[in-house]
XYZ file of C-alpha atoms in Angstrom:
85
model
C 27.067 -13.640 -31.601
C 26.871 -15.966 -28.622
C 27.374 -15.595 -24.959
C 30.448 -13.828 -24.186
C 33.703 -15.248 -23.157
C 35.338 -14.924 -19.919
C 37.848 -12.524 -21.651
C 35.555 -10.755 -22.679
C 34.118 -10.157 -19.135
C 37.491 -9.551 -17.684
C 38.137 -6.650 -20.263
C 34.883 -4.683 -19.605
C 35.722 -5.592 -15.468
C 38.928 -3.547 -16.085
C 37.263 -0.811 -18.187
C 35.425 -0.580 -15.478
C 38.002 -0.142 -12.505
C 40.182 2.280 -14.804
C 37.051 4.522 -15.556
C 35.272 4.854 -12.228
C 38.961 3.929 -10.069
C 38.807 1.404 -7.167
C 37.632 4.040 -4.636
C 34.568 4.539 -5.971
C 33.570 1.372 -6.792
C 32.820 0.616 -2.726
C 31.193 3.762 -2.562
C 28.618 2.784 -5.756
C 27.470 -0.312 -4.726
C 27.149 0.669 -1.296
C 24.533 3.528 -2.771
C 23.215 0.662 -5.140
C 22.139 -1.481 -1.985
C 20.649 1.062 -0.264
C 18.908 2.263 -2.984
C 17.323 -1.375 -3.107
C 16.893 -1.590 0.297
C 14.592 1.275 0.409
C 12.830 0.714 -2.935
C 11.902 -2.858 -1.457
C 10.696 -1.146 1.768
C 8.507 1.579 -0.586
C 7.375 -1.875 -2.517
C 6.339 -3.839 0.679
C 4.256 -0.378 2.170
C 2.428 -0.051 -0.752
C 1.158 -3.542 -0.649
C 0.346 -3.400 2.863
C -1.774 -0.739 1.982
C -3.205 -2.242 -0.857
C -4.107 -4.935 1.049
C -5.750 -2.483 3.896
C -7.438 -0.887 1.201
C -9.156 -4.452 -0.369
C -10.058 -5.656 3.195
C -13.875 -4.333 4.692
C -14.020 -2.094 7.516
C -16.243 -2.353 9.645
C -18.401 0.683 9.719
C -19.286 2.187 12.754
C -22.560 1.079 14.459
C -25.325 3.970 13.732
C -27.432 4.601 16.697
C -30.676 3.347 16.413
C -33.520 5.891 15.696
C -36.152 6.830 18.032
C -39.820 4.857 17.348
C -42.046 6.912 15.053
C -45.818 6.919 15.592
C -47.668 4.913 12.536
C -49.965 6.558 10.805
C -51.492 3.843 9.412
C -55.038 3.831 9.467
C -55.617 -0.259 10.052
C -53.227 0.155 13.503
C -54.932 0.286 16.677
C -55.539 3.600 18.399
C -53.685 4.204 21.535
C -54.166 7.664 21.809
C -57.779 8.665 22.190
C -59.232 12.248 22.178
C -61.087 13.276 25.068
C -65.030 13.590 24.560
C -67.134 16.317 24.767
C -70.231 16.094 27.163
């Protein structure tokens, strides 16, 4: 049961050729490599975007928000009331 002989190979070459004929032989392999060619391309996008995806975006800068008044009691008063004579 070892590797097969070159006879071998040349009988399943020409099983080959007389079941699919030598027309359509072009025509399959040209389909096979195109085939390939796109399944590579479909490989090659999805690790692009795999790679997108694993890289940080930045997030966009959030506006800063207006100053709130403390209302702590230990800050100093800026606002006073006005007095009553």
């Amino acid at each position: 049961m070892g590797a097969m002989s070159p006879w071998h190979w040349a009988i399943v070459a020409l099983v080959v050729v007389i079941l699919f004929g030598s027309k359509k032989l072009p025509d399959a392999a040209r389909g096979l490599g195109r085939s390939l060619r796109i399944f590579k391309s479909e490989v090659k996008e999805m690790q692009n975007d795999d790679a997108r995806a694993a890289t940080p975006q930045q997030p966009a800068p959030n506006p800063l928000p207006a100053a709130q008044p403390t209302t702590d009691p230990a800050a100093p008063h800026t606002h006073t009331e006005p007095r009553s004579a």
